[in-house]
CSV table of C-alpha atoms in Angstrom, one decimal:
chain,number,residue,atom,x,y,z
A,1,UNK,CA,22.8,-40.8,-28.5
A,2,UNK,CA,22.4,-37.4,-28.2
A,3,UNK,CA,18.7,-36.5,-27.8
A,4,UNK,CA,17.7,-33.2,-30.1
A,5,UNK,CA,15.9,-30.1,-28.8
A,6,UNK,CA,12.7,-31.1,-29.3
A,7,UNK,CA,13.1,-34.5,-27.7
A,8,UNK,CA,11.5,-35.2,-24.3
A,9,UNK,CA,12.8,-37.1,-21.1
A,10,UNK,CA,10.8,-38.7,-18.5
A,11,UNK,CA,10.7,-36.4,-14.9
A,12,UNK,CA,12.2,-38.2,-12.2
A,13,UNK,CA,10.2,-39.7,-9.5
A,14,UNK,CA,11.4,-38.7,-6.0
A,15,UNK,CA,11.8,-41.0,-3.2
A,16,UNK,CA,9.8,-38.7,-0.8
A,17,UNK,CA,7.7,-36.1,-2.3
A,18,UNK,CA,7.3,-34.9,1.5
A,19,UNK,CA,10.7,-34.3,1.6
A,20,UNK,CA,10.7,-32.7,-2.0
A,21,UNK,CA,8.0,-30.4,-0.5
A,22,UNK,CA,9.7,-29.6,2.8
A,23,UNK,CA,12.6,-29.1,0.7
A,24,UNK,CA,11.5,-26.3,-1.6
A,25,UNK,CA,9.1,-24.6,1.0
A,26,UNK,CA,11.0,-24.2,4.0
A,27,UNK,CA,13.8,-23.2,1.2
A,28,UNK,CA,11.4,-20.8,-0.3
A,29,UNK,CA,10.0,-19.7,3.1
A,30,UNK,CA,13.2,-18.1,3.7
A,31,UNK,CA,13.9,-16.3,0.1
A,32,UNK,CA,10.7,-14.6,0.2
A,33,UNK,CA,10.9,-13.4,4.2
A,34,UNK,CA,14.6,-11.7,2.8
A,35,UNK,CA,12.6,-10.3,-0.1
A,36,UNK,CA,9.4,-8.9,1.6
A,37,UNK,CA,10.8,-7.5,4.7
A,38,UNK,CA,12.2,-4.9,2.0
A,39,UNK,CA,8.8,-3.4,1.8
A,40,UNK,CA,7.3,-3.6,5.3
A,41,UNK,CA,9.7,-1.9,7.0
A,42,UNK,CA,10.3,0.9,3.9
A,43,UNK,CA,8.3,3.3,5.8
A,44,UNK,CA,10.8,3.4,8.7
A,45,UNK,CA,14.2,2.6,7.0
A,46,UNK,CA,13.3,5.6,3.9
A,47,UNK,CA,14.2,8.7,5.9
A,48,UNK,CA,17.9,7.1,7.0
A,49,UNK,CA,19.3,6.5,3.4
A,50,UNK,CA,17.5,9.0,1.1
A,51,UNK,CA,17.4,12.8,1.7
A,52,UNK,CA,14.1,14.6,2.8
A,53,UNK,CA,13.3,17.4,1.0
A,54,UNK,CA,11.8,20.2,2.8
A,55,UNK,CA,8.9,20.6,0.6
A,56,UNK,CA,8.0,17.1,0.3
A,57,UNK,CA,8.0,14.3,3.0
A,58,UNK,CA,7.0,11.3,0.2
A,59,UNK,CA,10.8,11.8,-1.6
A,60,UNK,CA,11.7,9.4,0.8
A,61,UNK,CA,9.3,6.5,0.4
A,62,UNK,CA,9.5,6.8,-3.3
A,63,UNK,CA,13.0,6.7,-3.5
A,64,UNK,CA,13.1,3.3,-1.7
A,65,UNK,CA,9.8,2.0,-3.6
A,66,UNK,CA,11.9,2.8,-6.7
A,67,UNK,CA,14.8,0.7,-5.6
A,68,UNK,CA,12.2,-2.1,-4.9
A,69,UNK,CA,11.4,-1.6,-8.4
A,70,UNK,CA,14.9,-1.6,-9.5
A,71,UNK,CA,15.1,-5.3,-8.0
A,72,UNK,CA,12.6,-5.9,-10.0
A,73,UNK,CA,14.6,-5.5,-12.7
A,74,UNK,CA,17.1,-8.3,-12.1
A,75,UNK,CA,14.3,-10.8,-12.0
A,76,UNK,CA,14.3,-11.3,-15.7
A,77,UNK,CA,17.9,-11.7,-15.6
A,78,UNK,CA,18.3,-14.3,-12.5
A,79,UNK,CA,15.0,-16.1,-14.1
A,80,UNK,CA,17.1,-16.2,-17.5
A,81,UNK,CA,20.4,-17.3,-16.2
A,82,UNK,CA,19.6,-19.7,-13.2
A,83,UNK,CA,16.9,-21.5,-14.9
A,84,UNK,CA,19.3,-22.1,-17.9
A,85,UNK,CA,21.3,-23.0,-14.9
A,86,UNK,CA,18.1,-25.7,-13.9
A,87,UNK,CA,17.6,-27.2,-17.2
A,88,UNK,CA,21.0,-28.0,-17.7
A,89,UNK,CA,22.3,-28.9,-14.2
A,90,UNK,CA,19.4,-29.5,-12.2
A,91,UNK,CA,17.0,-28.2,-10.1
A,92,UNK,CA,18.7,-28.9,-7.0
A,93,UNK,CA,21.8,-26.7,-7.6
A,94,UNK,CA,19.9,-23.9,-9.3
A,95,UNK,CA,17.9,-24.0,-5.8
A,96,UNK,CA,21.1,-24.2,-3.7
A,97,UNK,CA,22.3,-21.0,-5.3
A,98,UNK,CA,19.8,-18.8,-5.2
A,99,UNK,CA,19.4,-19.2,-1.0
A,100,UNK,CA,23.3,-18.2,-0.7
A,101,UNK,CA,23.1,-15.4,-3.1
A,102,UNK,CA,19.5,-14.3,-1.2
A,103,UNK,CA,21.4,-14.4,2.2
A,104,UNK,CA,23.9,-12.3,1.2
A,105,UNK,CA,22.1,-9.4,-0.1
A,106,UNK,CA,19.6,-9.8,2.4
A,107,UNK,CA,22.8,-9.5,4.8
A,108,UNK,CA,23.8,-6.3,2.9
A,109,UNK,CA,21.2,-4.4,3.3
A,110,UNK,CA,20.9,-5.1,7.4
A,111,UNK,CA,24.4,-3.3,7.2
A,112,UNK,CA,23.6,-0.4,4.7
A,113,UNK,CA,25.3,2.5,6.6
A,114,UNK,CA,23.1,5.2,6.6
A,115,UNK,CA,22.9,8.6,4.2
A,116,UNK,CA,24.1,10.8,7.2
A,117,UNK,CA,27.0,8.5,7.8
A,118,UNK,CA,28.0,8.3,4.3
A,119,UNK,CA,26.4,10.3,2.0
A,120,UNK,CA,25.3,8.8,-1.8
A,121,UNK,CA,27.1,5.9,-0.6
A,122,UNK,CA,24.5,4.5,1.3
A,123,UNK,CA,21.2,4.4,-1.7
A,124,UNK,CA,24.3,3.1,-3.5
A,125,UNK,CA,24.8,-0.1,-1.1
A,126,UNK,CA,21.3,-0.6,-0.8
A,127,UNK,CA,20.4,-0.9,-4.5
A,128,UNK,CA,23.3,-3.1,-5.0
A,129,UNK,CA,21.4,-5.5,-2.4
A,130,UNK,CA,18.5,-5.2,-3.9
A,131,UNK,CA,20.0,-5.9,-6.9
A,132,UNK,CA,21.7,-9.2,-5.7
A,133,UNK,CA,18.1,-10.1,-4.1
A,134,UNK,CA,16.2,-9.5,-7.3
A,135,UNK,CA,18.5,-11.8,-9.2
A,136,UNK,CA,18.1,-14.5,-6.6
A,137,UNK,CA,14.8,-14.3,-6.3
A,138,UNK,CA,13.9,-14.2,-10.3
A,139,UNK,CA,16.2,-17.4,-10.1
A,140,UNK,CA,14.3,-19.4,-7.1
A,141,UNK,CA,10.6,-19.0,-8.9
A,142,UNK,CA,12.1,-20.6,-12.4
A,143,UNK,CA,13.5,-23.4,-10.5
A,144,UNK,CA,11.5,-24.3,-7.1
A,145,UNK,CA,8.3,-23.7,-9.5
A,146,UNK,CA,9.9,-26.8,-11.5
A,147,UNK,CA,10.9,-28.3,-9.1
A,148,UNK,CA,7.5,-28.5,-6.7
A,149,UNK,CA,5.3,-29.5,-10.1
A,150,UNK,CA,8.3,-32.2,-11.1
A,151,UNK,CA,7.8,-33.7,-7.4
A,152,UNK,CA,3.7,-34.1,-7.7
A,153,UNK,CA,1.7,-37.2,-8.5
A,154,UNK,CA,-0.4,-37.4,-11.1
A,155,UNK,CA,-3.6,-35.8,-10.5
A,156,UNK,CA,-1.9,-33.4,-8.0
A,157,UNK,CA,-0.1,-30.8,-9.7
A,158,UNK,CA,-2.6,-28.2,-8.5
A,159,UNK,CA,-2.1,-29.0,-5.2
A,160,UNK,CA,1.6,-29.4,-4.9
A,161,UNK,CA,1.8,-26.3,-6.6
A,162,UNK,CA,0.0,-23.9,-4.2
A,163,UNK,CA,2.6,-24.8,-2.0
A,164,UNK,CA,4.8,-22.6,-4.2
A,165,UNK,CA,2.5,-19.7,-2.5
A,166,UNK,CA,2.1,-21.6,0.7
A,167,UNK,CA,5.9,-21.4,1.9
A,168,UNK,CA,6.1,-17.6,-0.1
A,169,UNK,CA,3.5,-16.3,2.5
A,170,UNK,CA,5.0,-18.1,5.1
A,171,UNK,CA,8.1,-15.7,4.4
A,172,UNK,CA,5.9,-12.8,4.1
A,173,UNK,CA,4.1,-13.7,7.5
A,174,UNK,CA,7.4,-14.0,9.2
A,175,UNK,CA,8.8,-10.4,8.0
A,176,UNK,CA,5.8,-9.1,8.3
A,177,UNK,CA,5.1,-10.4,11.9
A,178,UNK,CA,8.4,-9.3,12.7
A,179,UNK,CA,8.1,-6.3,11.2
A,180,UNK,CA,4.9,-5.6,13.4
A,181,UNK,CA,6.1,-7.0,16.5
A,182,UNK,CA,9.7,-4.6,16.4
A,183,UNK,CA,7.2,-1.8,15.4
A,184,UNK,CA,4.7,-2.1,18.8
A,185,UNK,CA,7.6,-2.7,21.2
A,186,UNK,CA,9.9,-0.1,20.0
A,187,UNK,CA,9.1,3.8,19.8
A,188,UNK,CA,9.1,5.0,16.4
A,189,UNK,CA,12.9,6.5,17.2
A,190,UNK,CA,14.4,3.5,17.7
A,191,UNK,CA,12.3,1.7,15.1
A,192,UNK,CA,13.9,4.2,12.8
A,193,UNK,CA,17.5,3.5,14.0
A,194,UNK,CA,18.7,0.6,14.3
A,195,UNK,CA,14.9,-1.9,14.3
A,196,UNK,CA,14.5,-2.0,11.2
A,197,UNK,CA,18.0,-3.4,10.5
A,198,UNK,CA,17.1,-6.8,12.8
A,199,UNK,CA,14.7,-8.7,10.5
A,200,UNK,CA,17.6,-8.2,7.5
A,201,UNK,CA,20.2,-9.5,9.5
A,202,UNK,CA,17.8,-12.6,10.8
A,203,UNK,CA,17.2,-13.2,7.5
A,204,UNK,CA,20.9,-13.8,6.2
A,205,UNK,CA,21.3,-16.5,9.7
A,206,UNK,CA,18.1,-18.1,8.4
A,207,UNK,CA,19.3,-18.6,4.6
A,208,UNK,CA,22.5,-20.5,6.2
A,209,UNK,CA,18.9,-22.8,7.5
A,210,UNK,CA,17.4,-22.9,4.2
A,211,UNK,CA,20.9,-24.0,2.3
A,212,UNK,CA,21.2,-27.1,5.2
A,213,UNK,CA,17.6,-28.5,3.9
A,214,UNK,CA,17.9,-28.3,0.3
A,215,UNK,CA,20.6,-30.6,0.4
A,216,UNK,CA,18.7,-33.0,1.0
A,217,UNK,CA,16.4,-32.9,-2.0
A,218,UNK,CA,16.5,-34.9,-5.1
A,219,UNK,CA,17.0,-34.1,-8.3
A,220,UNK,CA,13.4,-33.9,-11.1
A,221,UNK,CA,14.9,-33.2,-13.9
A,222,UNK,CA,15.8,-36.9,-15.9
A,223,UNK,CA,17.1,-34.0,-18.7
A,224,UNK,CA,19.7,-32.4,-16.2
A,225,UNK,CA,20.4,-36.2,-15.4
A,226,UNK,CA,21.0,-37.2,-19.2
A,227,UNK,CA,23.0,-34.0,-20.0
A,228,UNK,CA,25.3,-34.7,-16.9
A,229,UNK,CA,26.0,-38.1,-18.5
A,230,UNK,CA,26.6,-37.4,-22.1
A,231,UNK,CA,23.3,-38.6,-23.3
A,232,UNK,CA,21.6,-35.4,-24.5
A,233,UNK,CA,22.6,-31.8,-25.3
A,234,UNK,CA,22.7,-28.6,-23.0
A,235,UNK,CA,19.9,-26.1,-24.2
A,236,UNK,CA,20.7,-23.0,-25.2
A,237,UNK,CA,19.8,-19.6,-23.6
A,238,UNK,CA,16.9,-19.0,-25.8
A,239,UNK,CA,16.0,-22.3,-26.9
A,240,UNK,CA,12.4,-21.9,-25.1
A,241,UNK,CA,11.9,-19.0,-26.7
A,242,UNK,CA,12.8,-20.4,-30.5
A,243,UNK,CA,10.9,-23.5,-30.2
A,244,UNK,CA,8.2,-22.1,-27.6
A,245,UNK,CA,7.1,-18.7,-28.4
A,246,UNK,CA,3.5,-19.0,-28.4
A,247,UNK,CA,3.9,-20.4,-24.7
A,248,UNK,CA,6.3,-17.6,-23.4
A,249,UNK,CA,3.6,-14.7,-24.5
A,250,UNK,CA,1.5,-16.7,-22.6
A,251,UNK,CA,2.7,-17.0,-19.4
A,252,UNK,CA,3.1,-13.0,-19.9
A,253,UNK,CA,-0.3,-12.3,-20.4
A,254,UNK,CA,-1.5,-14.7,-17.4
A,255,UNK,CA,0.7,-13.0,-14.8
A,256,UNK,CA,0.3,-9.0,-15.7
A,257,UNK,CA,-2.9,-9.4,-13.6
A,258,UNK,CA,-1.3,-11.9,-11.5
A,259,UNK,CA,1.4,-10.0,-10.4
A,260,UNK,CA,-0.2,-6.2,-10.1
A,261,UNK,CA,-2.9,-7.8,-7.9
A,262,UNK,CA,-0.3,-9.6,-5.7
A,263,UNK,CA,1.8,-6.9,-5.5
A,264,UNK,CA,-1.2,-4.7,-4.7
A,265,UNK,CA,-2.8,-6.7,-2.1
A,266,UNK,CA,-0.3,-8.9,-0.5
A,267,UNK,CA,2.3,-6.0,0.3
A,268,UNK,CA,1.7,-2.5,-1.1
A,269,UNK,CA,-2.0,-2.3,0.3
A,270,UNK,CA,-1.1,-2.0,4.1
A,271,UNK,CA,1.5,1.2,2.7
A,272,UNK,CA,-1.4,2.6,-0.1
A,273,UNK,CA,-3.5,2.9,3.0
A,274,UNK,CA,-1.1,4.8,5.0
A,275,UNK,CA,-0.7,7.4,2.3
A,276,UNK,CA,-4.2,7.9,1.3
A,277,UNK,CA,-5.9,7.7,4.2
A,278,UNK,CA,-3.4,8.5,7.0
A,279,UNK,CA,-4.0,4.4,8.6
A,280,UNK,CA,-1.9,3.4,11.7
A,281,UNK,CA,1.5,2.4,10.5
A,282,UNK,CA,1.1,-0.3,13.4
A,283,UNK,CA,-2.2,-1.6,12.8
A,284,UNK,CA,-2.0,-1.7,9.0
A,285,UNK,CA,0.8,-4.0,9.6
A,286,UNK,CA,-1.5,-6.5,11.7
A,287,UNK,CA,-4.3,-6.2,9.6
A,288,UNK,CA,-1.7,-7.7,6.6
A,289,UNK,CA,-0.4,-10.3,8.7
A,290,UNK,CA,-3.9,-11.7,10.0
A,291,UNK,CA,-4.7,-11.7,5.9
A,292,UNK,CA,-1.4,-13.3,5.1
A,293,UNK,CA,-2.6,-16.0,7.4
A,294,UNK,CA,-5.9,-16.2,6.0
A,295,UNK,CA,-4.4,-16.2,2.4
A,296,UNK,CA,-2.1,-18.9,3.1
A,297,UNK,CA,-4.8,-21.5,4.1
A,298,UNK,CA,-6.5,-20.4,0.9
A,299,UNK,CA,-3.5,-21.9,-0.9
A,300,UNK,CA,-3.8,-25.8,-1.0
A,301,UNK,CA,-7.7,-25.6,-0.6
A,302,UNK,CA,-7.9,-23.7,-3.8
A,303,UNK,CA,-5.4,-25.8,-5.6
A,304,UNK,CA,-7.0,-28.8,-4.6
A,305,UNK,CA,-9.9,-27.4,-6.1
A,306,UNK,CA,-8.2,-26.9,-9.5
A,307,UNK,CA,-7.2,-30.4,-9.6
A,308,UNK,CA,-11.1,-31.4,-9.7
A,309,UNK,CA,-12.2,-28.0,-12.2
A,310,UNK,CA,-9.7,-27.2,-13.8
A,311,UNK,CA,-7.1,-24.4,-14.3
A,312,UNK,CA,-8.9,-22.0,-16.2
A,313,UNK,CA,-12.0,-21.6,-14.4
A,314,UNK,CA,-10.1,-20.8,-11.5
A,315,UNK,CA,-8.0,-18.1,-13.5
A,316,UNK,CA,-11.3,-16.7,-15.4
A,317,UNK,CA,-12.2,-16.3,-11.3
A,318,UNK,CA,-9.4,-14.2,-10.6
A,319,UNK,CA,-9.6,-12.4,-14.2
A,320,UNK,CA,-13.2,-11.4,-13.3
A,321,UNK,CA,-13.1,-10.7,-10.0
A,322,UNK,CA,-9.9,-8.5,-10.3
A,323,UNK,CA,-11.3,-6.7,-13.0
A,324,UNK,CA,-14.4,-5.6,-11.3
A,325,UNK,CA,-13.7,-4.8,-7.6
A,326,UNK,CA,-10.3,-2.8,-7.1
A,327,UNK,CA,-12.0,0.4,-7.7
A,328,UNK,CA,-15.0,-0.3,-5.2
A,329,UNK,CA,-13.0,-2.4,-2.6
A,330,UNK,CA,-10.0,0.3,-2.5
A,331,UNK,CA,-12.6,3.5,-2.5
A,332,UNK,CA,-14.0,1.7,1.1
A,333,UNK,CA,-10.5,2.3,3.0
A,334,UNK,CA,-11.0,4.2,5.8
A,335,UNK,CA,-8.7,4.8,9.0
A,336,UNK,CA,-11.1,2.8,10.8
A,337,UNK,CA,-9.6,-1.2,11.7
A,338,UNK,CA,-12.3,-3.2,9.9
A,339,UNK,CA,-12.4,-0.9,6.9
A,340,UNK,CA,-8.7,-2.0,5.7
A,341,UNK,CA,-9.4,-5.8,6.7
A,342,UNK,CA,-12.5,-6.2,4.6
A,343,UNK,CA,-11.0,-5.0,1.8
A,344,UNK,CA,-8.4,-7.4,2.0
A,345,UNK,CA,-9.7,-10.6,2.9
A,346,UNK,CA,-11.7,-10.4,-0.4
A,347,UNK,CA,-9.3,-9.2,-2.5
A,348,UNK,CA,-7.4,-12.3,-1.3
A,349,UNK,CA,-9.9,-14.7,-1.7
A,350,UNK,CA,-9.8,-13.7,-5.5
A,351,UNK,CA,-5.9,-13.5,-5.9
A,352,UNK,CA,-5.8,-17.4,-4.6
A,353,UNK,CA,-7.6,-18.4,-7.4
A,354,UNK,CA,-4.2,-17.1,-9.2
A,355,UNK,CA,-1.3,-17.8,-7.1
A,356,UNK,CA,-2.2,-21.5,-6.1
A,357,UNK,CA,-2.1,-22.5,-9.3
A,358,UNK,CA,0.1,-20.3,-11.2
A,359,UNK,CA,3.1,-22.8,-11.2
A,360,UNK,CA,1.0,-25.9,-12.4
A,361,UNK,CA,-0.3,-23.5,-15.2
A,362,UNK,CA,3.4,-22.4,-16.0
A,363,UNK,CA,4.9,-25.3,-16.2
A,364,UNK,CA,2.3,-27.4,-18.0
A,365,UNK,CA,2.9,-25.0,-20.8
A,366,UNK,CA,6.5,-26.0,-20.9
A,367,UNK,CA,8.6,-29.2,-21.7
A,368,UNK,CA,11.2,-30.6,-19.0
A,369,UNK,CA,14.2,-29.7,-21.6
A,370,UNK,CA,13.6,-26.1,-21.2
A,371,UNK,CA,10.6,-25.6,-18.2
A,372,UNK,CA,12.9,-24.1,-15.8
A,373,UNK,CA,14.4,-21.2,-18.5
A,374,UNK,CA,11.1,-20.8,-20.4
A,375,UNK,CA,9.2,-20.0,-16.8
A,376,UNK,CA,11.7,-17.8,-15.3
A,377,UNK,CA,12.2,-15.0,-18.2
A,378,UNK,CA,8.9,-14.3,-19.3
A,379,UNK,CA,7.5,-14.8,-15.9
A,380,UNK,CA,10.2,-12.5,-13.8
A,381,UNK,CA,9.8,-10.1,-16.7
A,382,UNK,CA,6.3,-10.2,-16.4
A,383,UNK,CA,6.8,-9.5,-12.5
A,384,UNK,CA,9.7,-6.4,-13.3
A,385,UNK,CA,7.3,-4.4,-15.5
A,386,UNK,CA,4.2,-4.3,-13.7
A,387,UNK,CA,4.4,-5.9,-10.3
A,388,UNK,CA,7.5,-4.3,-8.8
A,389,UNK,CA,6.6,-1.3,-10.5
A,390,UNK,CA,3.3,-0.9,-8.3
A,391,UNK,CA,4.0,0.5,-5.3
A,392,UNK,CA,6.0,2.9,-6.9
A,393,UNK,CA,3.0,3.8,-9.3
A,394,UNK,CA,0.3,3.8,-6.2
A,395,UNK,CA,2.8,6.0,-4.5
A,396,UNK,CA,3.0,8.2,-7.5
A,397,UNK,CA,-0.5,8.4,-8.1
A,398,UNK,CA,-1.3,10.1,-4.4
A,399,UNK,CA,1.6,12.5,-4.8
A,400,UNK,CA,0.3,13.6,-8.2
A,401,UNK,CA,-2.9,13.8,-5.8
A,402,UNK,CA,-4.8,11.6,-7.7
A,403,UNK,CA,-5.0,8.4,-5.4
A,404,UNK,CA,-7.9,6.7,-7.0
A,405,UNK,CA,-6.3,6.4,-10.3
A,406,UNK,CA,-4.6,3.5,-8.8
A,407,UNK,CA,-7.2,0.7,-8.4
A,408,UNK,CA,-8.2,1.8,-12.0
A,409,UNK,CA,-4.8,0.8,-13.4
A,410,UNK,CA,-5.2,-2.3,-11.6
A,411,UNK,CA,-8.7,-2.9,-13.4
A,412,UNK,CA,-7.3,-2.5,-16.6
A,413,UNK,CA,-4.6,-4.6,-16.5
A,414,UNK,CA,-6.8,-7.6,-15.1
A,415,UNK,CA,-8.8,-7.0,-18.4
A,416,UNK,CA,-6.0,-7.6,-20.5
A,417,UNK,CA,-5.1,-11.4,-18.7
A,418,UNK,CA,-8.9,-11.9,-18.3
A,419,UNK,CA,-8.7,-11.7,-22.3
A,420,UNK,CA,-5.8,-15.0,-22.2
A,421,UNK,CA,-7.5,-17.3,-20.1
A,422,UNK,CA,-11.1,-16.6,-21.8
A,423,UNK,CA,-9.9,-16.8,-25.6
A,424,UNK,CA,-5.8,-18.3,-25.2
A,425,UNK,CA,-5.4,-20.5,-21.9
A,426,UNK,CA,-6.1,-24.3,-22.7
A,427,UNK,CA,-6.9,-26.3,-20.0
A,428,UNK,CA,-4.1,-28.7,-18.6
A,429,UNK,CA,-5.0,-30.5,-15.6
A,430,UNK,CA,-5.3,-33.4,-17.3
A,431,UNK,CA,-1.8,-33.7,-19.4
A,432,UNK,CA,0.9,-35.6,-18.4
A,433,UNK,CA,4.1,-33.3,-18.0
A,434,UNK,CA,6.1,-33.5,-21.4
């Protein structure tokens, strides 16, 4: 019998939920390297596909931050379409996807041909990357997020879901390592020729990696199971939406903060400082990667924590502490080393509270029927409107001349999500999965 839309399934229990782990991370390690090493090595790729104008050197930078945002905008999309894709086919497939379709545009934009060489052609190639990347990536947080809380034991959904963040600044450590490493052996020339093309094109090698492991993951969704055998009906697009409105705004209001202090901290920040206060291209570059590392071992250690606390204390952390100390942490940055490092190994300890339980939090709010769908639109949305948007807005901000605008914008949107998990968030640790 056909189950109805409101009727819930049972998750399936993995064989090996260290092999469900490994699966998703190293899987996810690689989707996120393709997808960062966009904005680390912006500074050096800008000048060979946009024009310079003679008046202004930042035309450049902000044309290429705005095609950043632009992938952005396929997020929604990919989050709409692929986890549709996850509800009603699994998680697996949905997973296996989204690492081919990264690989390619990832591979794309290695080989974007530059402005001289072909004129409007080339911003044209690169966005079309971009745009392939954004709808992967949109795609891979609605279904590895299922699939990595689907895989957990009771009592550890916390904890397997900071590995979500775990293997996503993995990737980020590896383009920006590389990114750092190409930028201290080359000269600045060659870094500007042909360097920054290498960590592209090792990214599209290391998604054929990524698509080897995730075959051998098994499938979480007993829905995806049932639907493949008859016994209950495909969701439709929106069905999250119809029967779960209350929890879509939700997950919107949690992630505005969420994603303008990632954004901010995790990869705009070593750039912001570059532009405001003239930083070493080089060494702002280290300084992220020695915080990436630090960040990342924040990851389980917080979301262990959240498994003993709770979700929303951890959030009402982040809320707070993002609310209060953009504006003083970001009016410290100096050129000098320690200046730009301080500034972010605090900001990080903060953001973890966030991103290492942000997909236990998501998809407790959701039942397995439509968790994959109803995470990935209003999330990736979310993400598009005021994440991606941030270094172009920081950017924008210190061409207007008005730099320290930016850490005030930040602020206020941490006061609107401080507002959900104080008055709207409901604490979930402690609810099965529906």
């Amino acid at each position: 019998m056909a189950t109805s839309p409101t009727a819930h399934s049972p998750v399936g229990i993995p064989k090996s939920r260290v092999r469900q782990l490994m699966a998703a991370s190293i899987g996810n390690v690689v989707e996120w390297y393709d997808w960062y090493a966009y904005t680390f090595l912006a500074p050096f790729f800008a000048k060979q596909i946009f024009p310079e104008t003679s008046d202004n050197s930042l035309v450049p930078l902000l044309s290429s931050f705005a095609v950043f945002a632009v992938g952005f905008f396929m997020r929604p999309l990919g989050g709409l379409l692929v986890g549709a894709f996850a509800d009603r086919y699994g998680r697996k497939a949905a997973m296996t996807f989204t690492i081919v379709l990264m690989g390619a545009g990832s591979l794309l934009v290695g080989l974007t041909p530059t402005y001289a060489a072909v004129g409007l052609l080339a911003p044209i190639i690169l966005t079309l990357a971009r745009l392939t990347q954004g709808l992967s990536v949109g795609g891979e947080f609605a279904a590895a997020t299922t699939f990595l809380v689907e895989s957990a034991p009771p009592g550890r959904r916390g904890l397997f879901s900071s590995f979500q963040y775990v293997s996503t600044t993995i990737g980020q450590l590896l383009a920006s390592g590389l990114a750092a490493l190409l930028a201290t052996v080359l000269v600045k020339a060659d870094m500007e020729s042909y360097g920054w093309r290498i960590p592209f094109i090792v990214g599209a090698v290391l998604s054929l990696v990524g698509l080897w492991i995730r075959k051998t993951a098994d499938e979480t969704s007993a829905v995806a199971e049932e639907i493949k055998r008859g016994e209950a009906k495909r969701p439709k697009m929106f069905e999250f939406l119809k029967h779960h409105p209350k929890s879509a705004l939700t997950i919107v209001g949690i992630t505005i903060a969420g994603t303008v202090a990632y954004y901010t901290w995790t990869t705009f920040l070593p750039t912001y400082a570059q532009i405001t206060v003239n930083f070493d291209e080089a060494d702002s570059l280290q300084i992220g990667t020695i915080s990436l590392v630090f960040f990342m071992i924040l990851q389980p250690l917080l979301g262990m924590l959240s498994d003993r606390v709770g979700r929303r204390p951890m959030m009402i952390a982040f809320g707070l502490g993002f609310l209060i100390l953009p504006v003083p942490l970001l009016g410290l940055l100096s050129d000098a080393y320690g200046s730009l490092l301080v500034v972010q190994l605090i900001g990080m300890i903060f953001l973890g509270c966030f991103t290492s339980i942000s997909a236990a939090v998501n998809a407790e709010l959701f039942p397995t029927r439509v968790r994959a769908a109803g995470i990935g639109f209003p999330y990736s949305l979310t993400v598009a409107l005021f994440g991606g948007t941030a270094p172009l807005i920081g950017t924008a901000f210190r061409e207007a001349g008005s730099p320290g605008l930016f850490p005030w914008y930040v602020s206020a949107l941490a006061l609107i999500s401080t507002l959900v998990y104080v008055f709207v968030l409901k604490e979930t640790k402690d609810q099965p999965l529906s």
